[in-house]
mmCIF file of C-alpha atoms in Angstrom:
data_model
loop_
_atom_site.group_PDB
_atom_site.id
_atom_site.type_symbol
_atom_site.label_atom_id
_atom_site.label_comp_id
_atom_site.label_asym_id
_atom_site.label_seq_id
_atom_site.Cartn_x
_atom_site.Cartn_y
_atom_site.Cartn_z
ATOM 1 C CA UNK A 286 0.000 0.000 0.000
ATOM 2 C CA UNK A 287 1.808 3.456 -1.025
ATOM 3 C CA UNK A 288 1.642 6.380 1.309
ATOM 4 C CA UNK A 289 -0.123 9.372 -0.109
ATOM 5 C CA UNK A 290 1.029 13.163 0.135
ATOM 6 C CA UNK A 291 0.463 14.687 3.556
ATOM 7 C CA UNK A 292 -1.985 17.316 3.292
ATOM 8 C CA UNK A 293 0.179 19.798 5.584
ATOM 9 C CA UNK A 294 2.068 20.433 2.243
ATOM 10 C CA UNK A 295 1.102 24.188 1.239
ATOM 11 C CA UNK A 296 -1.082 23.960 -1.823
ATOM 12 C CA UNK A 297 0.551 27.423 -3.436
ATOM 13 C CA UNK A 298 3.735 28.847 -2.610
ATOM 14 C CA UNK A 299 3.514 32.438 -4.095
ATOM 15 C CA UNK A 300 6.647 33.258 -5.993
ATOM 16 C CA UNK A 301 8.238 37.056 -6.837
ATOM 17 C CA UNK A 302 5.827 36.166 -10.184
ATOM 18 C CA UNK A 303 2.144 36.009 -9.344
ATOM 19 C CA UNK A 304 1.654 34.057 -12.512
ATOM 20 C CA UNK A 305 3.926 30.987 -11.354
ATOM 21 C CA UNK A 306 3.725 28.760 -8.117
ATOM 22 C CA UNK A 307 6.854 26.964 -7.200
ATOM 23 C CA UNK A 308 7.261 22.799 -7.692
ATOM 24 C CA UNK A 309 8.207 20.800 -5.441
ATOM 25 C CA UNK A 310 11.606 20.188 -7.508
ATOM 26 C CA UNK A 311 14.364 22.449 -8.004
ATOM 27 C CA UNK A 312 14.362 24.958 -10.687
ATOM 28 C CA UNK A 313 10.773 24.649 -11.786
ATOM 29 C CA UNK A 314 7.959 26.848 -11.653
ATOM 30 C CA UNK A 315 4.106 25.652 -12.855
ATOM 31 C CA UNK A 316 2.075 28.701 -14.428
ATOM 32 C CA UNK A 317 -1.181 28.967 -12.959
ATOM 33 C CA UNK A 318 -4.303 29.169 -15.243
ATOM 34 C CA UNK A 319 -5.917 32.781 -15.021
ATOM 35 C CA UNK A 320 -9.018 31.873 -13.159
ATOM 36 C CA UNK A 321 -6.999 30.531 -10.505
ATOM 37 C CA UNK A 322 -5.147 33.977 -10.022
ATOM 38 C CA UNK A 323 -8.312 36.199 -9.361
ATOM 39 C CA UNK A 324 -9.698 33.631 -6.773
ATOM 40 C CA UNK A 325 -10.114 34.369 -3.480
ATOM 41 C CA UNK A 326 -9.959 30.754 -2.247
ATOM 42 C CA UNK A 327 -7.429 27.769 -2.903
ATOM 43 C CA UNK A 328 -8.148 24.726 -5.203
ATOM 44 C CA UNK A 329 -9.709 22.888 -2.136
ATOM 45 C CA UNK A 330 -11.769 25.408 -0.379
ATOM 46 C CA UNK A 331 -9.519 25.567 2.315
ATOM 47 C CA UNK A 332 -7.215 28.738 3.398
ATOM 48 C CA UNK A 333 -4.147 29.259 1.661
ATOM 49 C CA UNK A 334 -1.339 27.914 4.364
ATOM 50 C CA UNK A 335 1.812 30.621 3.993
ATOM 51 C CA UNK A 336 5.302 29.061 4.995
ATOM 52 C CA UNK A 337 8.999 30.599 5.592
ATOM 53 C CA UNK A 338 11.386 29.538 2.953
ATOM 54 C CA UNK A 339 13.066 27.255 4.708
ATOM 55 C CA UNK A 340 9.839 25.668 5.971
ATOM 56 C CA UNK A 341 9.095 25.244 2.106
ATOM 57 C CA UNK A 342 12.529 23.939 1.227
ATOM 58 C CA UNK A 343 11.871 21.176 3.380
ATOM 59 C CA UNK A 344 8.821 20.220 2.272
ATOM 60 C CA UNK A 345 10.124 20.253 -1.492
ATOM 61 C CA UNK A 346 13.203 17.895 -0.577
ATOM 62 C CA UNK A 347 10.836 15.256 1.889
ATOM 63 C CA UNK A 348 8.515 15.359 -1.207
ATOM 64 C CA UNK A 349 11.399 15.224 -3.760
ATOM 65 C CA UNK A 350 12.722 12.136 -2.017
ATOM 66 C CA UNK A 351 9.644 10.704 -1.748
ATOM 67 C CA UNK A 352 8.687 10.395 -5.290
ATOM 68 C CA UNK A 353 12.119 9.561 -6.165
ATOM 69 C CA UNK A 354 11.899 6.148 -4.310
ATOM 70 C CA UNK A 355 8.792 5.257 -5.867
ATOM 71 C CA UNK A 356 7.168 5.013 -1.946
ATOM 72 C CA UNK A 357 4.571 7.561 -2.875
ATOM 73 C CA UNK A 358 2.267 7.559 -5.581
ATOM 74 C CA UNK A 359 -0.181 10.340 -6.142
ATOM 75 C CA UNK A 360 -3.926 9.326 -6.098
ATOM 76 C CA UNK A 361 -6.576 10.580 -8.618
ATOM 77 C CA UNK A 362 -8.145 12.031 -6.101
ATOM 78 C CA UNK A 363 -5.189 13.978 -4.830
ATOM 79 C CA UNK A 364 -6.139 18.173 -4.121
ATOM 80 C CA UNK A 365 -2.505 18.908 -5.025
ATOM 81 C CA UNK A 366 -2.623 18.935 -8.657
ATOM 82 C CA UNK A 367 -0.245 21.224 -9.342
ATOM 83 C CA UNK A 368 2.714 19.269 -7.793
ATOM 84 C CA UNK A 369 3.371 17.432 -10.469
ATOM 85 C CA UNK A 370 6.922 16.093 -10.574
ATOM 86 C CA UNK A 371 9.246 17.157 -13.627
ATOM 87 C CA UNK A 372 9.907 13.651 -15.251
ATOM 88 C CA UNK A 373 7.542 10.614 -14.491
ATOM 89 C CA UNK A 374 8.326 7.179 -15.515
ATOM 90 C CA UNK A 375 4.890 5.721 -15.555
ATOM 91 C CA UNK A 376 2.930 7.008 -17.794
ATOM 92 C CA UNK A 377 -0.323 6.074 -16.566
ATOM 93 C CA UNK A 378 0.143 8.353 -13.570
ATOM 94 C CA UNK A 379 1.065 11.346 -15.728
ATOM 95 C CA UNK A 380 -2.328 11.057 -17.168
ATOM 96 C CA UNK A 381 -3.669 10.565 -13.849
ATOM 97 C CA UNK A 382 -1.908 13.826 -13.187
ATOM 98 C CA UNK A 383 -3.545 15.342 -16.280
ATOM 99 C CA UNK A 384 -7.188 14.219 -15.790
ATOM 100 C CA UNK A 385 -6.921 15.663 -12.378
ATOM 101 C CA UNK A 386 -5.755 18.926 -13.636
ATOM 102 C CA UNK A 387 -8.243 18.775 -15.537
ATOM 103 C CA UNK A 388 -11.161 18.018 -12.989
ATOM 104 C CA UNK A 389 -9.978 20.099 -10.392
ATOM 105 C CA UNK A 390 -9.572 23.478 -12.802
ATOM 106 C CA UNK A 391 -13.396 22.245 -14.267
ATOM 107 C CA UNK A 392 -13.958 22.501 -9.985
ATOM 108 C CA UNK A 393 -12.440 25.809 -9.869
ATOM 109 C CA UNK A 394 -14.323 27.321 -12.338
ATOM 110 C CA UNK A 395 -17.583 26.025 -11.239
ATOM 111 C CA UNK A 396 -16.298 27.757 -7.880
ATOM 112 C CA UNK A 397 -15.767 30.606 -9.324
ATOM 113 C CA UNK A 398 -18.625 30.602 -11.938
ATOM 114 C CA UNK A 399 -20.929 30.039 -8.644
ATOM 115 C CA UNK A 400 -18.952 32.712 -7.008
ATOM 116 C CA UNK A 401 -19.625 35.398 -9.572
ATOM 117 C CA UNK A 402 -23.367 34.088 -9.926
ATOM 118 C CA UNK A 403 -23.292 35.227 -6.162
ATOM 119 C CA UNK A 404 -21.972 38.105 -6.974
ATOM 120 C CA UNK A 405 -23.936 39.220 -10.145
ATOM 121 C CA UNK A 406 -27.112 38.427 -7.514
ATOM 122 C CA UNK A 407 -25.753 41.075 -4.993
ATOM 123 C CA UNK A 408 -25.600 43.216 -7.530
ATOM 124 C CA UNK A 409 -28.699 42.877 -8.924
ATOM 125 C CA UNK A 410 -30.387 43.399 -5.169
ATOM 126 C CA UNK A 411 -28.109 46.530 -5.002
ATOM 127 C CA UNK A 412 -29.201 47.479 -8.073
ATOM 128 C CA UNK A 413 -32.581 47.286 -7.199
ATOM 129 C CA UNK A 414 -32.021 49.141 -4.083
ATOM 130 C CA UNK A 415 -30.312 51.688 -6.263
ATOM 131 C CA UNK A 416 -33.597 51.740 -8.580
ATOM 132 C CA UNK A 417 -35.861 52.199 -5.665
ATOM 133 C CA UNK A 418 -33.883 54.590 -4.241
ATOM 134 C CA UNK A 419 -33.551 56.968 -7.066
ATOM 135 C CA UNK A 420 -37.477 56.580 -7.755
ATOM 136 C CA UNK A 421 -38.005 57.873 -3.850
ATOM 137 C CA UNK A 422 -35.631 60.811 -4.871
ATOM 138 C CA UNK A 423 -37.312 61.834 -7.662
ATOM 139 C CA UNK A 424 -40.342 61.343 -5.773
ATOM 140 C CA UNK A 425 -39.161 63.654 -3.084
ATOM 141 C CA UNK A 426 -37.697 66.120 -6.143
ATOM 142 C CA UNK A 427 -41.193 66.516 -7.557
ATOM 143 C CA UNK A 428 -42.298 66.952 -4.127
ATOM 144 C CA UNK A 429 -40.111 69.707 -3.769
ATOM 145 C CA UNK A 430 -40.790 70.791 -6.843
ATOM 146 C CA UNK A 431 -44.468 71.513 -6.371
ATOM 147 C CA UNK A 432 -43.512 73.175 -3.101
ATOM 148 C CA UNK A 433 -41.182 75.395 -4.893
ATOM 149 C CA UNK A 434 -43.838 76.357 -7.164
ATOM 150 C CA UNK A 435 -46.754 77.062 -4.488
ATOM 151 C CA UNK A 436 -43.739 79.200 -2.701
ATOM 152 C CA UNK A 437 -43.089 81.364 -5.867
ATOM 153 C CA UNK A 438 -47.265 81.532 -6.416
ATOM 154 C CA UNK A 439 -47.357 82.596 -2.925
ATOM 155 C CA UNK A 440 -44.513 85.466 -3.554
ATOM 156 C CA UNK A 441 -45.851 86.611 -7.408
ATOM 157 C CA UNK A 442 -47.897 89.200 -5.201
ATOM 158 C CA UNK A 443 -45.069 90.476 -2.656
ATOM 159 C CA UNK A 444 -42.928 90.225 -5.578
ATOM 160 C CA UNK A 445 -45.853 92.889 -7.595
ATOM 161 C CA UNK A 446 -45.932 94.860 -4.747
ATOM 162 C CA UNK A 447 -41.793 95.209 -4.245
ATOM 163 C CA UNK A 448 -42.029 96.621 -8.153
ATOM 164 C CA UNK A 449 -44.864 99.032 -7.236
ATOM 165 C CA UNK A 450 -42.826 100.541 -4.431
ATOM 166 C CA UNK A 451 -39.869 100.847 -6.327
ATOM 167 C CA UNK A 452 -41.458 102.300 -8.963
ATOM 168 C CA UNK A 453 -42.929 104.639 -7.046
ATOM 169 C CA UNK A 454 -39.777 104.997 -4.741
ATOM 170 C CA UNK A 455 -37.928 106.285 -8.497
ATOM 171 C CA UNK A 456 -40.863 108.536 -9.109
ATOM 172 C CA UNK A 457 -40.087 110.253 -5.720
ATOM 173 C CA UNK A 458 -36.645 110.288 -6.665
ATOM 174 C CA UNK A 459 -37.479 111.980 -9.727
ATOM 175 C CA UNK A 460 -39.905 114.638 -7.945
ATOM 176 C CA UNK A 461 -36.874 115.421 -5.291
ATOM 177 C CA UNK A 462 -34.816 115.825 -8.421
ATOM 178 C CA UNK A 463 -37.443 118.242 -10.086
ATOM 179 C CA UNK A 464 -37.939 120.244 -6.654
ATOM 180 C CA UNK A 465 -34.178 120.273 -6.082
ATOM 181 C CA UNK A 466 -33.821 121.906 -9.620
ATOM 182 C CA UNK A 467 -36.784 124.674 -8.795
ATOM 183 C CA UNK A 468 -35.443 125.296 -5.173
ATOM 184 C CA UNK A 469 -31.486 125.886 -6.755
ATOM 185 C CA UNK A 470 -33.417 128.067 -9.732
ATOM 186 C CA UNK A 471 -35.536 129.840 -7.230
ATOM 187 C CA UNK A 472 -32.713 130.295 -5.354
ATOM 188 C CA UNK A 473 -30.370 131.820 -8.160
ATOM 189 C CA UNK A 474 -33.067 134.401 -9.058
ATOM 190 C CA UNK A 475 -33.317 135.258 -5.148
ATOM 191 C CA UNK A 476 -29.504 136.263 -5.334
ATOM 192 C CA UNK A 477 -30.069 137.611 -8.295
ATOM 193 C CA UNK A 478 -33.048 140.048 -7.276
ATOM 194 C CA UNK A 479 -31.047 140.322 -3.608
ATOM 195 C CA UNK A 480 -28.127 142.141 -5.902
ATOM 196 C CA UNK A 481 -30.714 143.947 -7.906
ATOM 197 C CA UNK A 482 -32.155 145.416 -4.117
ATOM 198 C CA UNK A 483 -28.679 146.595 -3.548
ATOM 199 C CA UNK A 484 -28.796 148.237 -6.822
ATOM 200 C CA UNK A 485 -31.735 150.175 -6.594
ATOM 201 C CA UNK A 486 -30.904 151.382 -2.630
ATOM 202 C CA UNK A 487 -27.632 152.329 -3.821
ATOM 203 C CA UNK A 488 -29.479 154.416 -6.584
ATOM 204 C CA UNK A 489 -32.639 155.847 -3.940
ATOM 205 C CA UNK A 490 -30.019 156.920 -1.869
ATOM 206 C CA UNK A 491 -28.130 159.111 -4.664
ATOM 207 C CA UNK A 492 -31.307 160.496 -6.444
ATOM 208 C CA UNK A 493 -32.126 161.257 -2.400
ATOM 209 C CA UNK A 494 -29.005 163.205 -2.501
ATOM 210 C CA UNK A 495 -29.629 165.093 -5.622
ATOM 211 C CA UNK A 496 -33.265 165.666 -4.610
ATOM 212 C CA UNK A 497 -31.598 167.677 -1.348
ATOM 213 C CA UNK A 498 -29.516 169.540 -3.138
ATOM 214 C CA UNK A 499 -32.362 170.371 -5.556
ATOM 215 C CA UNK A 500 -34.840 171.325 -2.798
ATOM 216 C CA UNK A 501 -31.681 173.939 -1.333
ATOM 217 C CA UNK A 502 -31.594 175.333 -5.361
ATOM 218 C CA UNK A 503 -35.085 175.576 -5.537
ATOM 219 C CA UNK A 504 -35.274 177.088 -2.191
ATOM 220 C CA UNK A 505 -32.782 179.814 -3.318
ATOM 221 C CA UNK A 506 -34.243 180.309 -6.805
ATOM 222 C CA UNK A 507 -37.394 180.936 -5.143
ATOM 223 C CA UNK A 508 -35.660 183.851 -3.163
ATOM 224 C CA UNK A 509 -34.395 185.053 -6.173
ATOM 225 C CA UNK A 510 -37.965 185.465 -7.713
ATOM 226 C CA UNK A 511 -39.391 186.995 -4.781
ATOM 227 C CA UNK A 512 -36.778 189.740 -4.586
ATOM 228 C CA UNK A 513 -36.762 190.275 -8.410
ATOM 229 C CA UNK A 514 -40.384 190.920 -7.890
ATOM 230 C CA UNK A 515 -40.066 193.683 -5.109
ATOM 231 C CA UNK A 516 -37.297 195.158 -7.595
ATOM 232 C CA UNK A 517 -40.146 195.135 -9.914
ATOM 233 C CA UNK A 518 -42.445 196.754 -7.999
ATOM 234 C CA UNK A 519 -40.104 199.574 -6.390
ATOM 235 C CA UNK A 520 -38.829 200.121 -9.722
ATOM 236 C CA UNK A 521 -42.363 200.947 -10.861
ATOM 237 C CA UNK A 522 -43.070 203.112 -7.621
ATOM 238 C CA UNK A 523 -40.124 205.098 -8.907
ATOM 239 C CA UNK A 524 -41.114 205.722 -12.445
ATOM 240 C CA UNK A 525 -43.938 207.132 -11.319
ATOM 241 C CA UNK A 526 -42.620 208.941 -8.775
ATOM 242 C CA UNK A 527 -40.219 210.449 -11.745
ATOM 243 C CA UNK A 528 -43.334 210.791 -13.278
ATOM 244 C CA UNK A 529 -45.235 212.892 -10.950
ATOM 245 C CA UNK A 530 -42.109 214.871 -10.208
ATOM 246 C CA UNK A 531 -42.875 214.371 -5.937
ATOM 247 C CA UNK A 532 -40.531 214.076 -3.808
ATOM 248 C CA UNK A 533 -38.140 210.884 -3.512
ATOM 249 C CA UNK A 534 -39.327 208.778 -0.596
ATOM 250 C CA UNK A 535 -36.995 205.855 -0.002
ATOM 251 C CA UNK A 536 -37.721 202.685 -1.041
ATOM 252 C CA UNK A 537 -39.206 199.848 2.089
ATOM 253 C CA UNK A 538 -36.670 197.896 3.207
ATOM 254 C CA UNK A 539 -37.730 194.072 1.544
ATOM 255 C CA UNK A 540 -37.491 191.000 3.655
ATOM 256 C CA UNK A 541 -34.126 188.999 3.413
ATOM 257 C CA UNK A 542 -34.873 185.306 2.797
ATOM 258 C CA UNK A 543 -32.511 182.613 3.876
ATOM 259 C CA UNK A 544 -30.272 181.014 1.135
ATOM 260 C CA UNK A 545 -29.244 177.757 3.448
#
């Protein structure tokens, strides 16, 4: 009876390439198919075991020697079917080897077909969730919407009576303007007529002068008549007095009349 491969041996030992596992023989490396790199669980639904490199050195030379002596033989059922020795000498095993390969990356894809079915479903429900979600938000948007819309109905008439104020605020602007213009007019003429006042005072006052001076000339010229008329009238007296041939009387003194 052979001894079959302990199942402590690590079923992937990551190498510095994430594409290639090491074998269990010296300088050889087996390339993993691409489904197996994007899994997140080993070949046998187990956890991936991680080693130190010595740890895994051993391992490779107890396995090495192993298969060497022909003591163990690797069973068609083996989960390690990527250990697969560089040379075999019976043939039968390496299709063994083969079908297994076979079988167990059929197993990992089914894994990971079921795995993405699992996913695509999660996706769907979030989906979903997404779809129902967005519904209730436009829901609540139209909501909003028709409260937006009773909120500007509601403010047309403020808004009419905010443009009737300002219009009428402008057309007080405008009557301050027009008042400002008749008050600065008004006021113009006022300094205008004020200068004209000083005018016709300075003017008064000089015609009340000359009228003064005129009442003193008239005063005197009057003076001058009044005399020029007893001249007259003694003049006369004496004519007839030359005349008659009496006697000379002397003339009455006339009244002297102020000249200031």
């Amino acid at each position: 009876m052979h001894q079959q491969v302990p199942q402590a041996v690590p079923q992937v030992v990551y190498t510095n390439n994430p594409q290639f596992v090491s074998s269990p023989y010296p300088g050889q490396q087996i390339e993993l198919p691409p489904s197996f790199l994007y899994t997140s669980q080993p070949p046998n639904g187990g956890q991936l075991e991680y080693f130190q490199p010595s740890q895994v050195s051993a391992q490779q030379q107890n396995i090495e020697a192993q298969l060497r002596s022909g003591s163990v033989q690797i069973p068609s059922h083996s989960s390690t079917p990527y250990l697969i020795p560089a040379t075999s000498t019976h043939k039968k095993e390496s299709v063994t080897i083969r079908v297994d390969d076979s079988t167990e990356m059929i197993r990992i894809q089914a894994q990971r077909i079921a795995r993405l079915e699992e996913r695509c479903d999660l996706l769907t429900r979030q989906y979903q969730r997404y779809v129902s979600a967005l519904q209730y938000k436009e829901q609540e948007i139209q909501h909003w919407q028709e409260r937006c819309n009773i909120l500007q109905a509601h403010l047309e008439t403020p808004y009419k009576r905010i443009e009737e104020l300002q219009y009428e605020k402008n057309e007080v602007k405008r009557d301050q303007e027009r008042i400002s213009n008749v008050i600065r007019s008004g006021l113009e003429e006022f300094d205008a007529l004020t200068a004209l006042k000083q005018q016709k005072l300075a003017d008064i006052k000089f015609w009340k002068e000359r009228a003064k001076k005129a009442e003193k000339t008239q005063t005197i010229i009057m003076s001058l008549e009044h005399r020029i008329k007893m001249l007259q009238t003694e003049n006369e007296r004496l004519n007839q007095l030359i005349v008659k041939g009496s006697r000379y009387s002397p003339p009455i003194q006339a009244p002297v009349w102020q000249n200031n």
